[in-house]
Short mmCIF file of C-alpha atoms in Angstrom, two decimals:
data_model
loop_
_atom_site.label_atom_id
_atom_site.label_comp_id
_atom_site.label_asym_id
_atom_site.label_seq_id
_atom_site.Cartn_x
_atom_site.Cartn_y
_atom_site.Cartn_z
CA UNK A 1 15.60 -15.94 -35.82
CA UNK A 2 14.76 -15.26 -32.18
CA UNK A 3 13.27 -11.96 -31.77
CA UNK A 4 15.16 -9.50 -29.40
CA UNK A 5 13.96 -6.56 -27.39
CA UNK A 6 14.96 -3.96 -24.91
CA UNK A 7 12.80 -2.39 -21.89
CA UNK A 8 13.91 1.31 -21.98
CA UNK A 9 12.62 4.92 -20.15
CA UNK A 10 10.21 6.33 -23.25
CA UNK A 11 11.01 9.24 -24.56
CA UNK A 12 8.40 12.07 -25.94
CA UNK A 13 9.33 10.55 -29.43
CA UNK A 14 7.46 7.88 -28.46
CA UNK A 15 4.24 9.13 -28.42
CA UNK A 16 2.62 8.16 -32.32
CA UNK A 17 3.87 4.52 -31.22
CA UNK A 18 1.90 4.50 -28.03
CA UNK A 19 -0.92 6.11 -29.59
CA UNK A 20 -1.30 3.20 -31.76
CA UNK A 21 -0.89 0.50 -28.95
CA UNK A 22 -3.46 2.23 -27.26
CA UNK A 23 -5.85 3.04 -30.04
CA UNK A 24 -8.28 -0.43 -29.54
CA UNK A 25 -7.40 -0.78 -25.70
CA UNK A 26 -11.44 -0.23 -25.20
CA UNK A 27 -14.65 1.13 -26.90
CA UNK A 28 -14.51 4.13 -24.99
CA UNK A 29 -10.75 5.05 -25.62
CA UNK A 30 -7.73 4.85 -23.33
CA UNK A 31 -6.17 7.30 -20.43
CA UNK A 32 -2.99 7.02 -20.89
CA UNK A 33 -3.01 9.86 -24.09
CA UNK A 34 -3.87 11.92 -21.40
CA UNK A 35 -1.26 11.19 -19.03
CA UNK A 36 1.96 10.15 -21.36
CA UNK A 37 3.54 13.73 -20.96
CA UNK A 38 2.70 13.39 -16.79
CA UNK A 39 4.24 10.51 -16.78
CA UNK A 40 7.25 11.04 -18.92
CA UNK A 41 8.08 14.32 -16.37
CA UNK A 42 7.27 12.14 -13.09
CA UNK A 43 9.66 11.14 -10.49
CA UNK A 44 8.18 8.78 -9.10
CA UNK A 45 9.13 5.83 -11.22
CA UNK A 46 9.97 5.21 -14.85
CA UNK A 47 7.64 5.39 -17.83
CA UNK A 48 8.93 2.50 -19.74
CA UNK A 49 8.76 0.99 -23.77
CA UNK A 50 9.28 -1.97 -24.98
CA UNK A 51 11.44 -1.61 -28.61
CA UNK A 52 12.01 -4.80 -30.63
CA UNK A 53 13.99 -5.14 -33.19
CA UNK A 54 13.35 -4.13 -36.31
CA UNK A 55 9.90 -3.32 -35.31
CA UNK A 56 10.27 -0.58 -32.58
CA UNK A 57 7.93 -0.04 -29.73
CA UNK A 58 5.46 -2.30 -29.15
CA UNK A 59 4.69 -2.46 -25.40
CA UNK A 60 4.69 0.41 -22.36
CA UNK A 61 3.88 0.79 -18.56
CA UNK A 62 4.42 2.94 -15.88
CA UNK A 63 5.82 2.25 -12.39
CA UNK A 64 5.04 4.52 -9.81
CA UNK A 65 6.53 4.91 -5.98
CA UNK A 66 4.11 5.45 -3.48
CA UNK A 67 5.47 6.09 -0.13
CA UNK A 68 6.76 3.49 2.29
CA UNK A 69 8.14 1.40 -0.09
CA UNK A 70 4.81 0.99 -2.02
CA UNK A 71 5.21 0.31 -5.44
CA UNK A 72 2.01 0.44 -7.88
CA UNK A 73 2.06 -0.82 -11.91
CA UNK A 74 0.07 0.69 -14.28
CA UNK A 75 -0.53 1.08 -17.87
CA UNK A 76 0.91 -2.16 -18.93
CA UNK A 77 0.11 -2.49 -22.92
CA UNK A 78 0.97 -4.14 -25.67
CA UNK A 79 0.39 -4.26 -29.16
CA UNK A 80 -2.24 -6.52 -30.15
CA UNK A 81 0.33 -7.54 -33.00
CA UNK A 82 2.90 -8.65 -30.58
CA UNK A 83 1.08 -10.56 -27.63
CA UNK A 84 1.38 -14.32 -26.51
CA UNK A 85 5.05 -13.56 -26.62
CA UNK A 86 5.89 -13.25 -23.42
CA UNK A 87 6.79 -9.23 -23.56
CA UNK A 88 4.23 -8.56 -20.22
CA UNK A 89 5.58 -11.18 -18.30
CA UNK A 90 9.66 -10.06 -18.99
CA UNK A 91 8.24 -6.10 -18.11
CA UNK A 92 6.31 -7.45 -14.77
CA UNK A 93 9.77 -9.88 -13.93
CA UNK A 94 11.77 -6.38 -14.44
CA UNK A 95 9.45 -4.23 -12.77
CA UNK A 96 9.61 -6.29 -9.82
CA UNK A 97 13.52 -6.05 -9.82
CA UNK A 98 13.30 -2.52 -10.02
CA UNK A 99 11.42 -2.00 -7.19
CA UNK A 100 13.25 -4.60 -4.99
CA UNK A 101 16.08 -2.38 -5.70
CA UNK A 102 14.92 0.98 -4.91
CA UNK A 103 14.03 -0.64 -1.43
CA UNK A 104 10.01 -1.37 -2.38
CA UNK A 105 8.67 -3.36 0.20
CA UNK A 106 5.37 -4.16 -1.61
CA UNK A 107 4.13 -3.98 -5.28
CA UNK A 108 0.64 -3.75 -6.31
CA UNK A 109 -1.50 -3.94 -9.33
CA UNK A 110 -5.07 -3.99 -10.37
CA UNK A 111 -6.51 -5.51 -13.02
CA UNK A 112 -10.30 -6.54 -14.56
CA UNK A 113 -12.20 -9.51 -13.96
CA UNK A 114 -12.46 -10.77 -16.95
CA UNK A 115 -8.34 -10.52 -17.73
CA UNK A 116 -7.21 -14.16 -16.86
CA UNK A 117 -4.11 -14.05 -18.84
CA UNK A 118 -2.73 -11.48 -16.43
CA UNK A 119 -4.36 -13.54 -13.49
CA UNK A 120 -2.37 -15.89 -14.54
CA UNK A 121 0.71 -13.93 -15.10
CA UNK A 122 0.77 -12.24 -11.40
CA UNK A 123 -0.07 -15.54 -9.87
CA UNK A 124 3.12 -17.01 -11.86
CA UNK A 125 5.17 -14.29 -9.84
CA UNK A 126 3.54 -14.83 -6.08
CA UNK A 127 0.97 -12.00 -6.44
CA UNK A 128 -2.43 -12.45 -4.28
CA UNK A 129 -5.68 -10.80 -4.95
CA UNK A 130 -6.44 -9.10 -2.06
CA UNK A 131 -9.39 -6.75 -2.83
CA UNK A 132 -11.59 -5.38 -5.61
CA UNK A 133 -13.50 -2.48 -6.18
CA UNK A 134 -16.65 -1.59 -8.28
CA UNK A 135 -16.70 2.07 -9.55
CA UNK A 136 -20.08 4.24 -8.33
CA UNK A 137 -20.46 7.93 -9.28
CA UNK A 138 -22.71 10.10 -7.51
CA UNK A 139 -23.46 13.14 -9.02
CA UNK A 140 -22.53 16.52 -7.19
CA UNK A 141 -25.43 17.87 -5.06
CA UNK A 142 -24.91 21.88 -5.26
CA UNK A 143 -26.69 23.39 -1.98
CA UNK A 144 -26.34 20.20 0.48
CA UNK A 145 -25.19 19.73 3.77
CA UNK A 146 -21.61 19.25 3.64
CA UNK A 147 -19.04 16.50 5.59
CA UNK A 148 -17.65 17.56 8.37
CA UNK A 149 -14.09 17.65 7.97
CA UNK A 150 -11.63 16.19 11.12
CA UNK A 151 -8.20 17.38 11.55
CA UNK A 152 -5.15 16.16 13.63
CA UNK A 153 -7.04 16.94 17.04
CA UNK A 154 -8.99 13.88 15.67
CA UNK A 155 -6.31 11.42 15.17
CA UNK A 156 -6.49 9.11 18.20
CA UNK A 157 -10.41 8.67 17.62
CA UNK A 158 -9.97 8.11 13.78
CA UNK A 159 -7.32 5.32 14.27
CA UNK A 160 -9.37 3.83 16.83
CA UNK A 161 -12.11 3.73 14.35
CA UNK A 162 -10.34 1.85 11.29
CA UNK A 163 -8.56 -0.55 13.85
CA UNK A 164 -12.08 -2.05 14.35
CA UNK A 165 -12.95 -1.30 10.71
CA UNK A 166 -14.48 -4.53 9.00
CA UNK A 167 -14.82 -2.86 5.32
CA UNK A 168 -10.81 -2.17 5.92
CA UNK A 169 -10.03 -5.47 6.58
CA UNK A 170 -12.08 -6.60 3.32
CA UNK A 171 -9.96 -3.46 1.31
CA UNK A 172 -7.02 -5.83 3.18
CA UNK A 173 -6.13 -2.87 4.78
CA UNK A 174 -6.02 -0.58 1.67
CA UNK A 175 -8.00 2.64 0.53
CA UNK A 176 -7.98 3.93 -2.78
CA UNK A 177 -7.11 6.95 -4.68
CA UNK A 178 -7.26 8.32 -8.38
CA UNK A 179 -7.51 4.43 -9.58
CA UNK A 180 -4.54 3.18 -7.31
CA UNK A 181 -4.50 0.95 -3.94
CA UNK A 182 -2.40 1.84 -1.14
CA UNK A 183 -2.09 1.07 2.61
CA UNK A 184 -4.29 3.52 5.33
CA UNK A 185 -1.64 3.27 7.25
CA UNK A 186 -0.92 5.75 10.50
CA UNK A 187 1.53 8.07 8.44
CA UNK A 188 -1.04 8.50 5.20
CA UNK A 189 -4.14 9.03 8.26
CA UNK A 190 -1.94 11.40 9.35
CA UNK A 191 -1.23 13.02 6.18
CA UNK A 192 -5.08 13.04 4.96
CA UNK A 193 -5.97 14.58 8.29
CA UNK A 194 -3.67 17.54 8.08
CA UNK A 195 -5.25 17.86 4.47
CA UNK A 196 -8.66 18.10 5.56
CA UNK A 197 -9.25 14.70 3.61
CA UNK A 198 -11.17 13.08 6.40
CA UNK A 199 -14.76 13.17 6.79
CA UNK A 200 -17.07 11.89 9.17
CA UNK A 201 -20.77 11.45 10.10
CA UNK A 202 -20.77 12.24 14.43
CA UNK A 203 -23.60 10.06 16.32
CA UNK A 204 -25.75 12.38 19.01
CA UNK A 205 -23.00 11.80 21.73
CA UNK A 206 -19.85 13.03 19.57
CA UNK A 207 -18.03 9.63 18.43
CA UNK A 208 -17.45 8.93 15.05
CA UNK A 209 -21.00 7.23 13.36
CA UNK A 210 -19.39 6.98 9.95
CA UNK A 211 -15.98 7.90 8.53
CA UNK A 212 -14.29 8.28 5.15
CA UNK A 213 -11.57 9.66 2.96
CA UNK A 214 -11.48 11.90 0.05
CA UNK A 215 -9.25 13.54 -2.16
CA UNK A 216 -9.39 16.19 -4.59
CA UNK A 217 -7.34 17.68 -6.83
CA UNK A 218 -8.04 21.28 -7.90
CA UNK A 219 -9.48 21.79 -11.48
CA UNK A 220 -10.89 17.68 -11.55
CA UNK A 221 -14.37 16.48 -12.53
CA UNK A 222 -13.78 14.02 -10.06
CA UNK A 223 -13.85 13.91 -6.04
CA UNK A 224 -12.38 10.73 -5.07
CA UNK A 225 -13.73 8.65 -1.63
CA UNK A 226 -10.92 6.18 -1.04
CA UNK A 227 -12.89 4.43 1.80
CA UNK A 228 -15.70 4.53 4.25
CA UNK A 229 -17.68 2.68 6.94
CA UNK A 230 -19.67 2.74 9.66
CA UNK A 231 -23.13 2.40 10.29
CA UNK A 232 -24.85 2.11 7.40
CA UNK A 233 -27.48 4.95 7.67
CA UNK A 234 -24.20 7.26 8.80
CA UNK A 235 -22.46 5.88 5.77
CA UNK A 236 -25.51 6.86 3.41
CA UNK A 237 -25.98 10.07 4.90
CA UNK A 238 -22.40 10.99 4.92
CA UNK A 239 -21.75 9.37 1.39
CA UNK A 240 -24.46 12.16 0.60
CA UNK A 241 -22.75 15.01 1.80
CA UNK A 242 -20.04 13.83 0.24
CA UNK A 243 -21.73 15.00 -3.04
CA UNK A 244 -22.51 18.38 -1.89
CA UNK A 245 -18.46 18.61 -0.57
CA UNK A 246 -17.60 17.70 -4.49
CA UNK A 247 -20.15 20.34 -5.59
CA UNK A 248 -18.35 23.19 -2.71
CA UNK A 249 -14.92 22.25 -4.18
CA UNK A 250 -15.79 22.58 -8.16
CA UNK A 251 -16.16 19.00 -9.01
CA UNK A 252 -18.77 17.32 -11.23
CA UNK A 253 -19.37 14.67 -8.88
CA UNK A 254 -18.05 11.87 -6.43
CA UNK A 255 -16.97 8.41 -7.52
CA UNK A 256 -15.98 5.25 -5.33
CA UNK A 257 -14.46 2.20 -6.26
CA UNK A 258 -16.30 0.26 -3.21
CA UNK A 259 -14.84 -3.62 -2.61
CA UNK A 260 -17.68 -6.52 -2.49
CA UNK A 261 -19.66 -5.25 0.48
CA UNK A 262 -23.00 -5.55 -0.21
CA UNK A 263 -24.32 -3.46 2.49
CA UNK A 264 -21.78 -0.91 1.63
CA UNK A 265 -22.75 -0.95 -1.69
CA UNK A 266 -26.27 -0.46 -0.65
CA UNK A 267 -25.38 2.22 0.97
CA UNK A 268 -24.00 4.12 -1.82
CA UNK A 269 -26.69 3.68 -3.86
CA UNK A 270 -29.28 4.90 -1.47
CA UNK A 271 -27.00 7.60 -1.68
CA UNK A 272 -27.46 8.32 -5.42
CA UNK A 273 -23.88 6.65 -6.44
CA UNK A 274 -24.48 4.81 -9.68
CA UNK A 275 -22.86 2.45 -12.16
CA UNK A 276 -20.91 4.64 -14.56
CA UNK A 277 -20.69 3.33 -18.54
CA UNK A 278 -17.72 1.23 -17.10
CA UNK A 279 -19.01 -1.51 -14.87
CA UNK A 280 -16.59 -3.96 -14.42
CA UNK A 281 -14.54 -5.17 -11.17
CA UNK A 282 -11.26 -4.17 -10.71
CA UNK A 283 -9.13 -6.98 -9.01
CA UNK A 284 -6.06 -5.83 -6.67
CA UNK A 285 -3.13 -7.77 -6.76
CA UNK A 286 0.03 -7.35 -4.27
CA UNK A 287 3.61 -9.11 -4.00
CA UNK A 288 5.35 -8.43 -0.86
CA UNK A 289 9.04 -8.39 -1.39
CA UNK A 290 10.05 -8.90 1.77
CA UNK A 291 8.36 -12.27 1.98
CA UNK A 292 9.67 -12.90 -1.76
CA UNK A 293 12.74 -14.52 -2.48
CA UNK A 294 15.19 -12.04 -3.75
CA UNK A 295 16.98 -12.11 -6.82
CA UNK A 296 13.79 -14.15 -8.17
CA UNK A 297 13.06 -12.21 -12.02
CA UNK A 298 16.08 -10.38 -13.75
CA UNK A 299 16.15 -7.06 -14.89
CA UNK A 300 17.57 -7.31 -18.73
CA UNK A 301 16.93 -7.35 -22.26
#
């Protein structure tokens, strides 16, 4: 008998099913116990299950709406009972409908190194790898010289700066933030500079020596640095203060994922930014939709 199943919004019933999905996801545990009730209030995109029949749930992810038109997928799991069945490749297919319909102009996803049955899956669908990041943590530095911080007035100098920006073009023009990819484009510059979220190492003469992004949120272990460059002895020393900004702000230390630079990788290290207990890459896929054919992958059952 052919098996039927239904992608739905989860509901906070669902929460002993997706605690069992996500019981073996890795040694060290999963995150999405400690997101599931975020994510079930968010609205930015649907927290979705997978419920077969006769079984019940047995698969969930999360899309999320970044702005202009950026979708991101996340949290795509299924039960280790219930895989080779083609249940991630019917969510990713509806996923993609959904956000051609709420307008999405892109849709991104990241994924490890190792996983080739999803490399397979996204490149099935159109998807590209277009960057990759290693996670480094750098420990907060209590009592060091701290970034200094540009604001609006700095706009016209800090776009300047990433148009020429060769670790950009290797991010393919991305930056990330809290485990996501999304485009530095002028609106989220803009954003991040009104935010105090830019920081930047100034040469003798003024101009920008080394520049990078941050974000915090209040209460985290964890300052995020969603990109940098520069020289590299501006990057190190600025990747350094860096630390003592996460130490001023309450958090336990600064973490990059950085993309397969090796100076800039060098860089960090110098800095004190370490591999964490998780080493691997993570590999960033994208669709765009506009380049896609439309109507390709049906929302359904």
């Amino acid at each position: 008998m052919k098996e039927e199943f239904v992608i739905r919004p989860a509901r906070p019933e669902d929460r002993p099913a997706m605690e069992r999905i996500c019981a073996h996801t890795w040694e060290s545990g999963d995150y999405i116990q400690e997101v599931w009730d975020e994510w079930l209030a968010a609205e930015n995109g649907p927290l979705l299950v997978v419920e077969l029949d006769t079984v019940g749930v047995v698969s969930l992810n999360k899309v999320t709406r970044h702005p202009e038109g950026q979708f991101w997928l996340e949290g795509m799991r299924v039960d280790p009972d219930y895989r080779g069945r083609g249940i991630a490749r019917r969510c990713l297919d509806w996923n993609l409908a959904y956000a051609r319909e709420q307008g999405g102009r892109v849709v991104r996803l990241s994924t490890g190194d190792h996983n080739t049955t999803v490399h397979r899956m996204v490149a099935r669908v159109g998807m590209e790898r277009v960057t990759e990041g290693t996670l480094r943590v750098g420990p907060a530095l209590p009592g060091g010289r701290r970034p200094a911080i540009l604001g609006p007035e700095d706009s016209d100098a800090v776009a300047r700066f990433w148009r020429g920006s060769p670790v950009l073009a290797a991010m393919g023009g991305l930056y990330s933030r809290d485990w996501t990819w999304r485009e530095l484009s002028p609106a989220a510059l803009a954003a991040m500079l009104q935010r105090g979220e830019v920081v930047a190492e100034r040469a003798p003469d003024g101009s920008l020596a080394a520049v990078a992004t941050i974000h915090h949120w209040p209460g985290d272990e964890e300052m995020w640095v969603g990109i940098a460059d520069g020289e590299p002895a501006a990057v190190q020393s600025l990747a350094l203060a860096i630390r003592a900004g996460a130490a001023g702000a309450g958090a336990d230390n600064a973490q990059i994922l950085l993309p397969r630079v090796p100076w800039l990788r060098e860089a960090f290290l110098a800095a004190g930014y370490e591999p964490d207990d998780w080493d691997e890459e993570l590999w960033v896929y994208e669709l765009r939709l506009e380049q896609d054919e439309a109507g390709e992958g049906e929302r359904g059952h």
